[in-house]
């Protein structure tokens, strides 16, 4: 296969670009990939490569991306690009559009087909323990701790709803 | 059970009794898991990592499979003890590095060292099961049970689309990494190893050295593991690995037969010289020991050295490592003292 850009050399870098849910395949030779691909792809170390790949794929403008902040752990998209690591489970939903092409590129597939946690089951023991602790913190007027526990209980109780396709 | 008790014991995976034990030293599967409501270790605050540690500790107390396991906080271990756990493949090198995070890092080690759980490594939990020989199925059966029990007590970060969520996007999906430690001396001697490794990396496996990522292939040991974890089920990963590894085993067996038929004298000479070195040396480095033990192990497998058991040889690979020698001696040793102590241990054991 020839490179889409120079149409001369053999294409060895294969990328999938996403523009508003429309995917487009891009086949490049290495020199063109280095030169023409977005900045992030120019580093070729493993960490840079991963972080660089995170840059590719979605056509979200830099401004839109910069605004992405995980509501739960406060990781920004920029933080992810620097470290190549996500901050928490919620990040996968926050950066969903940017991550989808990256995961496809790493794993060659975008859909999980393996085991799942027992369907929507809330760990009953943990929940009752938490409720017990919540009562105690309210009684002790430890409101900060109580708020944390309340959020945790809420998160657990709505869990079955989250078991949906996104 | 305490850490010092382990010095006198051997992990189940070193028994040398599993299927195809003459070529496959051990089979290991690990699952990466994260708690649903807390940031991943590298992004979490110390107090949040401490919560992870506390929750796992609570979970163990009521667990059927892990009750009676050792629960160790990495920050409370000496450098020597941490290295000791690395040498036994119970924790990774990264997990052993001393730093501000050590205080919230932990490890759970079950009876016979079959199950181990690293807490707050790259992910909140890295649950691993190790078995002797070519035995991914048994490892998966045990891990499945442990995992099911843990899942009843801990809520994991999970999305239907992307499976179990991990700090690094390369581990999402099943979160599974399965690996087998293969001893392939005859593929190395006959210079076929590069061809074989090249072929399997094209088919979705990765090859690494004795101590995992970034380590060299000492003593003709190669750790083969799956590359991809998303879009493929656990059973498919294992099935794929078993098929490929079975073929590598066949290649090594063919190379062994060919060498015995075509250059038996020179092969026997190498093996017996290695045995002689280990039995006579008064100073020997860790690397030379591994190279020599590799040949002795081959001699045992081929029935040339009838007086030795494979389990014994397997054990020596671990016991001659620096931290193990120092635990045995009960005090820190300088590198040259270690070379002497190692040689003494080998002379006494062989």
PDB file of N, CA and C in Angstrom, chain A residues 98-146:
ATOM      1  N   UNK A  98     -11.833  11.221  22.746  1.00  0.00           N
ATOM      2  CA  UNK A  98     -10.402  11.279  22.443  1.00  0.00           C
ATOM      3  C   UNK A  98      -9.741   9.911  22.617  1.00  0.00           C
ATOM      4  N   UNK A  99     -10.282   9.102  23.528  1.00  0.00           N
ATOM      5  CA  UNK A  99      -9.658   7.806  23.832  1.00  0.00           C
ATOM      6  C   UNK A  99     -10.022   6.698  22.848  1.00  0.00           C
ATOM      7  N   UNK A 100     -11.245   6.799  22.286  1.00  0.00           N
ATOM      8  CA  UNK A 100     -11.724   5.695  21.439  1.00  0.00           C
ATOM      9  C   UNK A 100     -10.730   5.324  20.335  1.00  0.00           C
ATOM     10  N   UNK A 101     -10.250   6.296  19.537  1.00  0.00           N
ATOM     11  CA  UNK A 101      -9.294   5.901  18.491  1.00  0.00           C
ATOM     12  C   UNK A 101      -7.974   5.374  19.047  1.00  0.00           C
ATOM     13  N   UNK A 102      -7.571   5.888  20.191  1.00  0.00           N
ATOM     14  CA  UNK A 102      -6.321   5.436  20.817  1.00  0.00           C
ATOM     15  C   UNK A 102      -6.412   3.959  21.215  1.00  0.00           C
ATOM     16  N   UNK A 103      -7.540   3.600  21.854  1.00  0.00           N
ATOM     17  CA  UNK A 103      -7.709   2.213  22.292  1.00  0.00           C
ATOM     18  C   UNK A 103      -7.780   1.278  21.091  1.00  0.00           C
ATOM     19  N   UNK A 104      -8.433   1.767  20.042  1.00  0.00           N
ATOM     20  CA  UNK A 104      -8.546   0.945  18.855  1.00  0.00           C
ATOM     21  C   UNK A 104      -7.159   0.682  18.273  1.00  0.00           C
ATOM     22  N   UNK A 105      -6.342   1.712  18.328  1.00  0.00           N
ATOM     23  CA  UNK A 105      -4.994   1.611  17.782  1.00  0.00           C
ATOM     24  C   UNK A 105      -4.125   0.658  18.622  1.00  0.00           C
ATOM     25  N   UNK A 106      -4.254   0.729  19.935  1.00  0.00           N
ATOM     26  CA  UNK A 106      -3.439  -0.133  20.805  1.00  0.00           C
ATOM     27  C   UNK A 106      -3.880  -1.587  20.701  1.00  0.00           C
ATOM     28  N   UNK A 107      -5.208  -1.810  20.757  1.00  0.00           N
ATOM     29  CA  UNK A 107      -5.699  -3.177  20.897  1.00  0.00           C
ATOM     30  C   UNK A 107      -6.247  -3.769  19.602  1.00  0.00           C
ATOM     31  N   UNK A 108      -6.377  -2.940  18.587  1.00  0.00           N
ATOM     32  CA  UNK A 108      -6.906  -3.451  17.325  1.00  0.00           C
ATOM     33  C   UNK A 108      -8.402  -3.682  17.373  1.00  0.00           C
ATOM     34  N   UNK A 109      -9.027  -3.317  18.466  1.00  0.00           N
ATOM     35  CA  UNK A 109     -10.465  -3.486  18.597  1.00  0.00           C
ATOM     36  C   UNK A 109     -10.955  -2.478  19.619  1.00  0.00           C
ATOM     37  N   UNK A 110     -12.209  -2.105  19.538  1.00  0.00           N
ATOM     38  CA  UNK A 110     -12.684  -1.086  20.452  1.00  0.00           C
ATOM     39  C   UNK A 110     -13.706  -1.559  21.463  1.00  0.00           C
ATOM     40  N   UNK A 111     -14.042  -2.865  21.444  1.00  0.00           N
ATOM     41  CA  UNK A 111     -15.136  -3.333  22.303  1.00  0.00           C
ATOM     42  C   UNK A 111     -14.688  -4.455  23.219  1.00  0.00           C
ATOM     43  N   UNK A 112     -15.045  -4.315  24.487  1.00  0.00           N
ATOM     44  CA  UNK A 112     -14.724  -5.364  25.451  1.00  0.00           C
ATOM     45  C   UNK A 112     -15.642  -6.567  25.228  1.00  0.00           C
ATOM     46  N   UNK A 113     -15.086  -7.765  25.211  1.00  0.00           N
ATOM     47  CA  UNK A 113     -15.922  -8.957  25.061  1.00  0.00           C
ATOM     48  C   UNK A 113     -15.703  -9.959  26.194  1.00  0.00           C
ATOM     49  N   UNK A 114     -14.881  -9.620  27.159  1.00  0.00           N
ATOM     50  CA  UNK A 114     -14.566 -10.568  28.227  1.00  0.00           C
ATOM     51  C   UNK A 114     -15.550 -10.520  29.385  1.00  0.00           C
ATOM     52  N   UNK A 115     -15.070 -10.974  30.525  1.00  0.00           N
ATOM     53  CA  UNK A 115     -15.885 -11.037  31.733  1.00  0.00           C
ATOM     54  C   UNK A 115     -16.434  -9.675  32.143  1.00  0.00           C
ATOM     55  N   UNK A 116     -17.558  -9.723  32.867  1.00  0.00           N
ATOM     56  CA  UNK A 116     -18.123  -8.508  33.437  1.00  0.00           C
ATOM     57  C   UNK A 116     -18.363  -8.755  34.916  1.00  0.00           C
ATOM     58  N   UNK A 117     -18.396  -7.665  35.692  1.00  0.00           N
ATOM     59  CA  UNK A 117     -18.739  -7.881  37.095  1.00  0.00           C
ATOM     60  C   UNK A 117     -20.171  -8.402  37.148  1.00  0.00           C
ATOM     61  N   UNK A 118     -20.501  -9.230  38.102  1.00  0.00           N
ATOM     62  CA  UNK A 118     -21.848  -9.778  38.237  1.00  0.00           C
ATOM     63  C   UNK A 118     -22.856  -8.656  38.007  1.00  0.00           C
ATOM     64  N   UNK A 119     -23.747  -8.825  37.005  1.00  0.00           N
ATOM     65  CA  UNK A 119     -24.542  -7.739  36.426  1.00  0.00           C
ATOM     66  C   UNK A 119     -25.179  -6.783  37.433  1.00  0.00           C
ATOM     67  N   UNK A 120     -24.669  -5.582  37.428  1.00  0.00           N
ATOM     68  CA  UNK A 120     -25.270  -4.501  38.191  1.00  0.00           C
ATOM     69  C   UNK A 120     -25.385  -4.764  39.682  1.00  0.00           C
ATOM     70  N   UNK A 121     -24.697  -5.788  40.149  1.00  0.00           N
ATOM     71  CA  UNK A 121     -24.844  -6.151  41.544  1.00  0.00           C
ATOM     72  C   UNK A 121     -24.076  -5.171  42.434  1.00  0.00           C
ATOM     73  N   UNK A 122     -24.753  -4.633  43.415  1.00  0.00           N
ATOM     74  CA  UNK A 122     -24.082  -3.742  44.355  1.00  0.00           C
ATOM     75  C   UNK A 122     -23.517  -4.596  45.481  1.00  0.00           C
ATOM     76  N   UNK A 123     -22.245  -4.414  45.779  1.00  0.00           N
ATOM     77  CA  UNK A 123     -21.689  -5.200  46.874  1.00  0.00           C
ATOM     78  C   UNK A 123     -22.434  -4.877  48.176  1.00  0.00           C
ATOM     79  N   UNK A 124     -23.365  -5.732  48.547  1.00  0.00           N
ATOM     80  CA  UNK A 124     -24.299  -5.455  49.635  1.00  0.00           C
ATOM     81  C   UNK A 124     -23.590  -5.187  50.957  1.00  0.00           C
ATOM     82  N   UNK A 125     -22.547  -5.980  51.190  1.00  0.00           N
ATOM     83  CA  UNK A 125     -21.834  -5.838  52.454  1.00  0.00           C
ATOM     84  C   UNK A 125     -21.235  -4.447  52.602  1.00  0.00           C
ATOM     85  N   UNK A 126     -20.566  -4.018  51.504  1.00  0.00           N
ATOM     86  CA  UNK A 126     -19.915  -2.714  51.523  1.00  0.00           C
ATOM     87  C   UNK A 126     -20.951  -1.619  51.760  1.00  0.00           C
ATOM     88  N   UNK A 127     -22.118  -1.757  51.090  1.00  0.00           N
ATOM     89  CA  UNK A 127     -23.150  -0.744  51.172  1.00  0.00           C
ATOM     90  C   UNK A 127     -23.688  -0.605  52.595  1.00  0.00           C
ATOM     91  N   UNK A 128     -23.949  -1.738  53.227  1.00  0.00           N
ATOM     92  CA  UNK A 128     -24.510  -1.642  54.576  1.00  0.00           C
ATOM     93  C   UNK A 128     -23.472  -1.108  55.559  1.00  0.00           C
ATOM     94  N   UNK A 129     -22.223  -1.465  55.329  1.00  0.00           N
ATOM     95  CA  UNK A 129     -21.146  -0.926  56.173  1.00  0.00           C
ATOM     96  C   UNK A 129     -21.068   0.589  56.047  1.00  0.00           C
ATOM     97  N   UNK A 130     -21.153   1.046  54.779  1.00  0.00           N
ATOM     98  CA  UNK A 130     -21.057   2.485  54.522  1.00  0.00           C
ATOM     99  C   UNK A 130     -22.200   3.241  55.187  1.00  0.00           C
ATOM    100  N   UNK A 131     -23.404   2.671  55.117  1.00  0.00           N
ATOM    101  CA  UNK A 131     -24.572   3.328  55.702  1.00  0.00           C
ATOM    102  C   UNK A 131     -24.416   3.439  57.214  1.00  0.00           C
ATOM    103  N   UNK A 132     -23.840   2.386  57.759  1.00  0.00           N
ATOM    104  CA  UNK A 132     -23.566   2.367  59.199  1.00  0.00           C
ATOM    105  C   UNK A 132     -22.591   3.495  59.562  1.00  0.00           C
ATOM    106  N   UNK A 133     -21.511   3.578  58.758  1.00  0.00           N
ATOM    107  CA  UNK A 133     -20.504   4.620  58.996  1.00  0.00           C
ATOM    108  C   UNK A 133     -21.098   6.018  58.834  1.00  0.00           C
ATOM    109  N   UNK A 134     -21.985   6.150  57.851  1.00  0.00           N
ATOM    110  CA  UNK A 134     -22.613   7.455  57.594  1.00  0.00           C
ATOM    111  C   UNK A 134     -23.407   7.922  58.811  1.00  0.00           C
ATOM    112  N   UNK A 135     -24.207   7.011  59.362  1.00  0.00           N
ATOM    113  CA  UNK A 135     -24.993   7.343  60.552  1.00  0.00           C
ATOM    114  C   UNK A 135     -24.083   7.841  61.663  1.00  0.00           C
ATOM    115  N   UNK A 136     -22.954   7.125  61.820  1.00  0.00           N
ATOM    116  CA  UNK A 136     -22.018   7.444  62.878  1.00  0.00           C
ATOM    117  C   UNK A 136     -21.416   8.844  62.671  1.00  0.00           C
ATOM    118  N   UNK A 137     -20.992   9.121  61.420  1.00  0.00           N
ATOM    119  CA  UNK A 137     -20.356  10.424  61.181  1.00  0.00           C
ATOM    120  C   UNK A 137     -21.350  11.567  61.385  1.00  0.00           C
ATOM    121  N   UNK A 138     -22.622  11.344  60.991  1.00  0.00           N
ATOM    122  CA  UNK A 138     -23.625  12.395  61.195  1.00  0.00           C
ATOM    123  C   UNK A 138     -23.803  12.639  62.690  1.00  0.00           C
ATOM    124  N   UNK A 139     -23.890  11.531  63.436  1.00  0.00           N
ATOM    125  CA  UNK A 139     -24.049  11.649  64.889  1.00  0.00           C
ATOM    126  C   UNK A 139     -22.874  12.403  65.505  1.00  0.00           C
ATOM    127  N   UNK A 140     -21.690  12.162  64.934  1.00  0.00           N
ATOM    128  CA  UNK A 140     -20.492  12.819  65.487  1.00  0.00           C
ATOM    129  C   UNK A 140     -20.262  14.203  64.889  1.00  0.00           C
ATOM    130  N   UNK A 141     -21.178  14.596  63.992  1.00  0.00           N
ATOM    131  CA  UNK A 141     -21.088  15.889  63.295  1.00  0.00           C
ATOM    132  C   UNK A 141     -19.809  16.022  62.471  1.00  0.00           C
ATOM    133  N   UNK A 142     -19.300  14.882  61.987  1.00  0.00           N
ATOM    134  CA  UNK A 142     -18.151  14.919  61.075  1.00  0.00           C
ATOM    135  C   UNK A 142     -18.703  15.027  59.656  1.00  0.00           C
ATOM    136  N   UNK A 143     -19.080  16.268  59.297  1.00  0.00           N
ATOM    137  CA  UNK A 143     -19.865  16.433  58.067  1.00  0.00           C
ATOM    138  C   UNK A 143     -19.073  16.208  56.795  1.00  0.00           C
ATOM    139  N   UNK A 144     -17.798  16.528  56.837  1.00  0.00           N
ATOM    140  CA  UNK A 144     -16.994  16.325  55.632  1.00  0.00           C
ATOM    141  C   UNK A 144     -16.933  14.826  55.292  1.00  0.00           C
ATOM    142  N   UNK A 145     -16.673  14.038  56.315  1.00  0.00           N
ATOM    143  CA  UNK A 145     -16.630  12.588  56.151  1.00  0.00           C
ATOM    144  C   UNK A 145     -18.008  12.062  55.730  1.00  0.00           C
ATOM    145  N   UNK A 146     -19.057  12.628  56.334  1.00  0.00           N
ATOM    146  CA  UNK A 146     -20.418  12.200  56.008  1.00  0.00           C
ATOM    147  C   UNK A 146     -20.730  12.461  54.543  1.00  0.00           C
TER     148      UNK A 146
END
